[in-house]
JSON list of C-alpha atoms in Angstrom, two decimals:
[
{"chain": "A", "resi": 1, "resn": "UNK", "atom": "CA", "xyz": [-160.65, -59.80, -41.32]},
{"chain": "A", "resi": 2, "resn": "UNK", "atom": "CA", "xyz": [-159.73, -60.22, -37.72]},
{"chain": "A", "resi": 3, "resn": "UNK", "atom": "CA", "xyz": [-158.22, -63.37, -36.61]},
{"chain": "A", "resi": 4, "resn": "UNK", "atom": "CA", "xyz": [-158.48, -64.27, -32.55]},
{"chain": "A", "resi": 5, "resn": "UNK", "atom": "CA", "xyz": [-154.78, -63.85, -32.29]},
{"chain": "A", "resi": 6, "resn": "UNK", "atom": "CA", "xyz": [-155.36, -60.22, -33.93]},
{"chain": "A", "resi": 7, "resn": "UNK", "atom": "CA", "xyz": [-156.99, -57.37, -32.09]},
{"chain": "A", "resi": 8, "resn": "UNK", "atom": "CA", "xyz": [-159.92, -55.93, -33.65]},
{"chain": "A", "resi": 9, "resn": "UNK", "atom": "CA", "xyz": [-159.20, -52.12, -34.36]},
{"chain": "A", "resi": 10, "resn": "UNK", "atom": "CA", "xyz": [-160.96, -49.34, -32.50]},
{"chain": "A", "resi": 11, "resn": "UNK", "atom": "CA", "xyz": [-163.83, -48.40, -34.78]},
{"chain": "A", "resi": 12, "resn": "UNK", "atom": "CA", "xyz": [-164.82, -44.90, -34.47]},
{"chain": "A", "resi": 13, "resn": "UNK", "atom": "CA", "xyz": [-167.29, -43.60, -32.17]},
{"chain": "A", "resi": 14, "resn": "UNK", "atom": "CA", "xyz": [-171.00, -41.56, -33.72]},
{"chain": "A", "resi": 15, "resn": "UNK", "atom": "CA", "xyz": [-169.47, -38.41, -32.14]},
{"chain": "A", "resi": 16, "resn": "UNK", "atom": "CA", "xyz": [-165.86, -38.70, -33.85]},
{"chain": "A", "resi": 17, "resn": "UNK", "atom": "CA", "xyz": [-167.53, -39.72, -36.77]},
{"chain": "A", "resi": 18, "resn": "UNK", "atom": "CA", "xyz": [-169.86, -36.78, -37.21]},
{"chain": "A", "resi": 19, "resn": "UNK", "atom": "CA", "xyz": [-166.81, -34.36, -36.14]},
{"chain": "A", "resi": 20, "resn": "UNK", "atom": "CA", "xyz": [-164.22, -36.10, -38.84]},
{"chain": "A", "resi": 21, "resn": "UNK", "atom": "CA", "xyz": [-167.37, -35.28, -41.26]},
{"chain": "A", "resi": 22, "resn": "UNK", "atom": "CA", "xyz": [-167.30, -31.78, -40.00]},
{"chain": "A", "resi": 23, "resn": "UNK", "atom": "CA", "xyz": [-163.70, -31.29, -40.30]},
{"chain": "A", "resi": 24, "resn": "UNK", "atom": "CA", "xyz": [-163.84, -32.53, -44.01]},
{"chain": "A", "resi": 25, "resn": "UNK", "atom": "CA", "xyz": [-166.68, -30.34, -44.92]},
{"chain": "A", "resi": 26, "resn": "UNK", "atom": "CA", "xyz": [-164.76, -27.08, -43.15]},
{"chain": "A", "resi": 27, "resn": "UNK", "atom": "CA", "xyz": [-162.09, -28.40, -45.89]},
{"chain": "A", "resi": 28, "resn": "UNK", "atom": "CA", "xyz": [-164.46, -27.34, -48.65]},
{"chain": "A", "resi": 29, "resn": "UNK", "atom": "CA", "xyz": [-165.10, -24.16, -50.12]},
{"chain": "A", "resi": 30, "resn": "UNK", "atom": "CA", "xyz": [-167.67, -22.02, -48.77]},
{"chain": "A", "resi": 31, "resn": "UNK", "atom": "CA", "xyz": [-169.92, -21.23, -51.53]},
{"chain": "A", "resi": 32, "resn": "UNK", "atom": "CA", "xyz": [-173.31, -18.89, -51.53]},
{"chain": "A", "resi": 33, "resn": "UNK", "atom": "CA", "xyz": [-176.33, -20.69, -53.36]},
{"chain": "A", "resi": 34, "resn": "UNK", "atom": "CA", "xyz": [-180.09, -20.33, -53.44]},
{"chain": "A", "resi": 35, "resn": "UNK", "atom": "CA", "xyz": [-181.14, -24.22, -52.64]},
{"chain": "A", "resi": 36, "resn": "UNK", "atom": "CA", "xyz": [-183.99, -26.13, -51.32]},
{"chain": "A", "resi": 37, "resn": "UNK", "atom": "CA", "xyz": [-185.45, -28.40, -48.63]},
{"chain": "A", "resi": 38, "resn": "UNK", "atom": "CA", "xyz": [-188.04, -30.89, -48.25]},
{"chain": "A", "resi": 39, "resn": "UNK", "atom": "CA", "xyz": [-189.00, -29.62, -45.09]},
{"chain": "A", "resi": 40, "resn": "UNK", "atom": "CA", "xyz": [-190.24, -26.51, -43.25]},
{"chain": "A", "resi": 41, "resn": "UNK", "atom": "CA", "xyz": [-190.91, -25.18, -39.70]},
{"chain": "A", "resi": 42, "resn": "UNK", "atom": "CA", "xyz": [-194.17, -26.02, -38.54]},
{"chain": "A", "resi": 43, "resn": "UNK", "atom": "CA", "xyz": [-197.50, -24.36, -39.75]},
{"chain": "A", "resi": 44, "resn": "UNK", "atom": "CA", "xyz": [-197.99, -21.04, -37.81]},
{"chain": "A", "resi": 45, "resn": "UNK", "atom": "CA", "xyz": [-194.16, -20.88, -36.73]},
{"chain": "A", "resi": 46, "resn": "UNK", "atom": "CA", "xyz": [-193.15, -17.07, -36.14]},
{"chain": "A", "resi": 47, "resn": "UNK", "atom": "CA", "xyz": [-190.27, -15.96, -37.84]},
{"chain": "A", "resi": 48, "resn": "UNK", "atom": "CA", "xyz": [-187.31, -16.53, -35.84]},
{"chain": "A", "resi": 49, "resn": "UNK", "atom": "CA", "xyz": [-183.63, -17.48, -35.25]},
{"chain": "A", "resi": 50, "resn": "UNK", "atom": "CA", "xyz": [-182.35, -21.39, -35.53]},
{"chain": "A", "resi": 51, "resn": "UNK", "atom": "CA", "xyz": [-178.93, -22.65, -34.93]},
{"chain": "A", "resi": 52, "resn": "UNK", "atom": "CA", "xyz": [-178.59, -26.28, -35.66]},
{"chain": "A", "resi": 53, "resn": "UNK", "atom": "CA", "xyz": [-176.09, -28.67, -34.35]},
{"chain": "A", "resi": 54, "resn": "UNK", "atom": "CA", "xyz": [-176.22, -31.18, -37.04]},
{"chain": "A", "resi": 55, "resn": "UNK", "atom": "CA", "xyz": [-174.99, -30.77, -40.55]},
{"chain": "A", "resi": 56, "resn": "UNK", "atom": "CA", "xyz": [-178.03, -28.91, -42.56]},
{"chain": "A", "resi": 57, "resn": "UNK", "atom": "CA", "xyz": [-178.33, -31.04, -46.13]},
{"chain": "A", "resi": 58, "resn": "UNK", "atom": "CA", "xyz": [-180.24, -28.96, -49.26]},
{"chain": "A", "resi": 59, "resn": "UNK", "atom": "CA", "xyz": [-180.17, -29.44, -52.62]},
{"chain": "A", "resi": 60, "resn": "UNK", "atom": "CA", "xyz": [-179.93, -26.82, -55.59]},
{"chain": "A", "resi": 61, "resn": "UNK", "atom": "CA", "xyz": [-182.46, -29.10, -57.41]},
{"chain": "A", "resi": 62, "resn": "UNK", "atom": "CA", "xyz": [-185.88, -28.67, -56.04]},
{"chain": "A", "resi": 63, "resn": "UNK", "atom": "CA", "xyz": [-186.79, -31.94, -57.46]},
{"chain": "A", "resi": 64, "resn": "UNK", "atom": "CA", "xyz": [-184.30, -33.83, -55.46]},
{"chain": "A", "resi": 65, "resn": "UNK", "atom": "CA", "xyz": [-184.78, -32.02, -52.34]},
{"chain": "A", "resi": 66, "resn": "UNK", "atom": "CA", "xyz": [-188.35, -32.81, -52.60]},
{"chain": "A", "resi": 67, "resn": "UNK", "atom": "CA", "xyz": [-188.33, -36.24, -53.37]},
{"chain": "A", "resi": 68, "resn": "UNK", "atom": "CA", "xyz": [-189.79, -35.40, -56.96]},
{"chain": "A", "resi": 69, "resn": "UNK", "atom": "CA", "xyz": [-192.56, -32.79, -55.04]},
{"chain": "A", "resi": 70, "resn": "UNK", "atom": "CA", "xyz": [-193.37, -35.29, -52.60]},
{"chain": "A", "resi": 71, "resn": "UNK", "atom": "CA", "xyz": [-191.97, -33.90, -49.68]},
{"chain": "A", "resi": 72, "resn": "UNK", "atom": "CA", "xyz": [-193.88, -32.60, -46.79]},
{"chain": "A", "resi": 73, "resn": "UNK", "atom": "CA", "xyz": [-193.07, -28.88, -47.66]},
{"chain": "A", "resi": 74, "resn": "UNK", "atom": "CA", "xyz": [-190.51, -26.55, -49.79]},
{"chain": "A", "resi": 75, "resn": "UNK", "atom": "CA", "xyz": [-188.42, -24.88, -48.31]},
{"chain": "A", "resi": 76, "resn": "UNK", "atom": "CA", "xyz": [-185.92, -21.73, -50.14]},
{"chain": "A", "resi": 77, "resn": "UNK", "atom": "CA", "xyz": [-182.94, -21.82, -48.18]},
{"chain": "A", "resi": 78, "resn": "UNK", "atom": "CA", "xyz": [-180.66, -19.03, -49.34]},
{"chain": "A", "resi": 79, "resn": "UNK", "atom": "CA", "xyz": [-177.07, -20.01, -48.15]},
{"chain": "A", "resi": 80, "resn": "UNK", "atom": "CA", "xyz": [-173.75, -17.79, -48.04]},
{"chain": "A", "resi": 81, "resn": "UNK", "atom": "CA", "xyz": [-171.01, -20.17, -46.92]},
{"chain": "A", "resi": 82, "resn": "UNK", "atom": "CA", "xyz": [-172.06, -23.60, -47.44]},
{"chain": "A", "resi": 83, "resn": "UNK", "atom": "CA", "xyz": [-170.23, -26.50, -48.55]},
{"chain": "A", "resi": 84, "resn": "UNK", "atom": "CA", "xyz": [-170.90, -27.72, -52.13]},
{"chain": "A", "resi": 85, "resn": "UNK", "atom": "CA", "xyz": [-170.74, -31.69, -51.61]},
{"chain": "A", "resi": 86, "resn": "UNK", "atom": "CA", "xyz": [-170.83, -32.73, -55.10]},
{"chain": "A", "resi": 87, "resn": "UNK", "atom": "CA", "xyz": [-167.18, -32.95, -55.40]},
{"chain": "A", "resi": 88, "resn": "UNK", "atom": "CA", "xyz": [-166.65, -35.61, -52.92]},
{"chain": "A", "resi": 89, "resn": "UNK", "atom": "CA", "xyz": [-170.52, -37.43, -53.64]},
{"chain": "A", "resi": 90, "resn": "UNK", "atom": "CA", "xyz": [-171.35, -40.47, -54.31]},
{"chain": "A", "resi": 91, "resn": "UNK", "atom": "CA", "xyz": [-174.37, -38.96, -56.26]},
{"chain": "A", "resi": 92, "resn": "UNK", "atom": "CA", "xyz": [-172.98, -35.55, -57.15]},
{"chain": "A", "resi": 93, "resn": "UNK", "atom": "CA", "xyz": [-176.16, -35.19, -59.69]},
{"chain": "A", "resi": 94, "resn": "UNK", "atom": "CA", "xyz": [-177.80, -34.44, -56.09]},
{"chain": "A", "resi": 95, "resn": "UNK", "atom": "CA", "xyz": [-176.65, -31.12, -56.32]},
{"chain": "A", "resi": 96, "resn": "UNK", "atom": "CA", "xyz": [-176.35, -30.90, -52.28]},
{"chain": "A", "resi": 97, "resn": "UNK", "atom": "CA", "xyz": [-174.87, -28.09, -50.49]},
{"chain": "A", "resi": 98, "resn": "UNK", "atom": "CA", "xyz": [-174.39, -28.60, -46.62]},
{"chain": "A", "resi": 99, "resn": "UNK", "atom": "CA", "xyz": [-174.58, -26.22, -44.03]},
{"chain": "A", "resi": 100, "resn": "UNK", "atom": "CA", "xyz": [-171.85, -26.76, -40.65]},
{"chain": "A", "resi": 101, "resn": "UNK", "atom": "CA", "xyz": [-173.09, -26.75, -37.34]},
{"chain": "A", "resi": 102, "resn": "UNK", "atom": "CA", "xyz": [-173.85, -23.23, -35.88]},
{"chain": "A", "resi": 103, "resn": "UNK", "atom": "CA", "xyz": [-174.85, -22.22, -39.00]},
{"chain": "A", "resi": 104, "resn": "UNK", "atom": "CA", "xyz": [-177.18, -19.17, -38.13]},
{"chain": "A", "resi": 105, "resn": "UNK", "atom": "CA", "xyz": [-180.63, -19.14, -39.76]},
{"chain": "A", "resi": 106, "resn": "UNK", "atom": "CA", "xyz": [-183.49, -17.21, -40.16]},
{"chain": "A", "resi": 107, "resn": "UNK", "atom": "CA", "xyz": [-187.03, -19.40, -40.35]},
{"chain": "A", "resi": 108, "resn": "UNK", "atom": "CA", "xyz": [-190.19, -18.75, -40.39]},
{"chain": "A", "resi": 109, "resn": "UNK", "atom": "CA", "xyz": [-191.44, -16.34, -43.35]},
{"chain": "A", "resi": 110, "resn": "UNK", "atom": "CA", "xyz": [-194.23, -17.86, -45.13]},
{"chain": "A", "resi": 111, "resn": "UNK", "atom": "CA", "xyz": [-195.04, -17.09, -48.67]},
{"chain": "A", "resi": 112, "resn": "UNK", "atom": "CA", "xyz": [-197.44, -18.21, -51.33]},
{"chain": "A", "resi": 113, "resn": "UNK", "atom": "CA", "xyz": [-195.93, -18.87, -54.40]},
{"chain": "A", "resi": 114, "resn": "UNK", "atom": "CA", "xyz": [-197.62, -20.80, -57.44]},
{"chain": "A", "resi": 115, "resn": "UNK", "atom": "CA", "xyz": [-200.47, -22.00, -54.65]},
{"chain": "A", "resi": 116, "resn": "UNK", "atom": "CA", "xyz": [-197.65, -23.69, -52.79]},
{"chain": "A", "resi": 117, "resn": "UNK", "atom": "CA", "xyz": [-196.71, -22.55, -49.01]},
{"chain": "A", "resi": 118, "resn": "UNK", "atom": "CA", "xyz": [-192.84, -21.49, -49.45]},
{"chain": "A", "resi": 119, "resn": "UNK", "atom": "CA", "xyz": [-190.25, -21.42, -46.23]},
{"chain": "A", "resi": 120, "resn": "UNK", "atom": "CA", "xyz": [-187.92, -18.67, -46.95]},
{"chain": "A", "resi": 121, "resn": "UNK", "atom": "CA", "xyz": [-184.86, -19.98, -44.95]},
{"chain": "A", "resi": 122, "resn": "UNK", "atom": "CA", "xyz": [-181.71, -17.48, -44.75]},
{"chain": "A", "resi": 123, "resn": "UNK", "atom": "CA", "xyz": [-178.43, -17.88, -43.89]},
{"chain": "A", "resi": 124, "resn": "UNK", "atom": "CA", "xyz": [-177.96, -14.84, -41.23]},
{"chain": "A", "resi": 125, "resn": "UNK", "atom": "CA", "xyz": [-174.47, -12.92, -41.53]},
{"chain": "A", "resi": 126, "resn": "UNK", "atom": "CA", "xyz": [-172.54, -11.41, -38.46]},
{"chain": "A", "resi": 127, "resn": "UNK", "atom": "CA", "xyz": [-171.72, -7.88, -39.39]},
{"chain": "A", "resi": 128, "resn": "UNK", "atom": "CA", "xyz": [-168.84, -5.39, -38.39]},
{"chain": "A", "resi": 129, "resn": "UNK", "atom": "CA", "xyz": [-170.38, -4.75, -34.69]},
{"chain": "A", "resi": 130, "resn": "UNK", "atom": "CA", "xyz": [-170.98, -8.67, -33.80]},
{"chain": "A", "resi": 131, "resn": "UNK", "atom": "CA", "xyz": [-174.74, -8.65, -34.75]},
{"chain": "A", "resi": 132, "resn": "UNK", "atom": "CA", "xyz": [-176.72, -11.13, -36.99]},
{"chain": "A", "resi": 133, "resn": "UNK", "atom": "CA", "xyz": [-178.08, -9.29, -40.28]},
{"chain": "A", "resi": 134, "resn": "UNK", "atom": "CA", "xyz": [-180.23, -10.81, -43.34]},
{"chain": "A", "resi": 135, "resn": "UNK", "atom": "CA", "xyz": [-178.71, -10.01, -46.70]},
{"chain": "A", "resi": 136, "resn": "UNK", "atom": "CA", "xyz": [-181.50, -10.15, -48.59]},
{"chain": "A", "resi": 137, "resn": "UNK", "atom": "CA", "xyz": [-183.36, -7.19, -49.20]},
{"chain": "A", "resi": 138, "resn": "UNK", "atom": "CA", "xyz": [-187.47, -7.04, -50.16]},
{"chain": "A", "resi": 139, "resn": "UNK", "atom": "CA", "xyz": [-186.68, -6.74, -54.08]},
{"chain": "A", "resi": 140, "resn": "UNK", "atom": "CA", "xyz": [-184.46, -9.77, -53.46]},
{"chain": "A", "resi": 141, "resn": "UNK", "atom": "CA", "xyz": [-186.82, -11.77, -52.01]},
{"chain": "A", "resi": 142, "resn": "UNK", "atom": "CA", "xyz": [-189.71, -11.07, -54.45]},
{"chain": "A", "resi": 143, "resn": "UNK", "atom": "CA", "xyz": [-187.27, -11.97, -57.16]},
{"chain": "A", "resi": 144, "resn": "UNK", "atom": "CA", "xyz": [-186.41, -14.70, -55.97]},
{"chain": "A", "resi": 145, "resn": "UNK", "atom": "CA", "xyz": [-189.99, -16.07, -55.44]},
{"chain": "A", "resi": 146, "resn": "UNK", "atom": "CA", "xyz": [-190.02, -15.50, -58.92]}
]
């Protein structure tokens, strides 16, 4: 505890905090995982590219990422290089796995699985020659609705 004849120390701004929580999830392993969100794009969205500027939480338990089925949607969101959190979690029975900033992501595909709408989300990959690519193929992705 301060004391008047003690200065108070700097506390860290929003913006250094969120970039001292990006530098210690760059410090984790990337890791590939087929995991799950609460949310989707909007009803009638066309499929499309999304880079977000936040940190990207999902969960490999659909239960938790859906507040027990609750949620306002399901979303599949197949990952290659995102940070498995439960090392350093508070709840690591969460199962999360975080994506960074910039991660590139395809949205927008629609399915029907078990008479529930289904988000496929991917993780897009740059290739040799700089482009973005999908690494899942049709067989992949009707297995994995599975």
């Amino acid at each position: 505890m301060s004391t008047p004849d003690q200065p108070v120390p700097d506390q860290p701004t929003p913006e250094e905090r969120f970039e001292r929580a990006v530098a210690g999830l760059r410090e984790l392993p990337p890791t590939g995982a087929v995991t799950f969100r609460g949310i989707t794009s909007p009803s009638g969205t066309q499929p499309g590219v999304v880079v977000p500027r936040g940190i990207t939480a999902t969960s490999r338990d659909l239960v938790v990422a859906t507040a027990g089925m609750t949620s306002p949607g399901i979303a599949v969101v197949v990952v290659h290089t995102g940070r498995d959190v439960g090392p350093v979690s508070a709840v690591p029975q969460a199962q999360e796995v975080a994506l960074l900033p910039g991660t590139v992501l395809y949205t927008g595909r629609f399915l029907q699985v078990a008479g529930h709408t289904i988000e496929l989300i991917e993780q897009l990959m740059p290739t040799d020659d700089q482009q973005w690519a999908s690494q899942l193929t049709n067989d992949a992705v009707a297995q994995l609705m599975r």
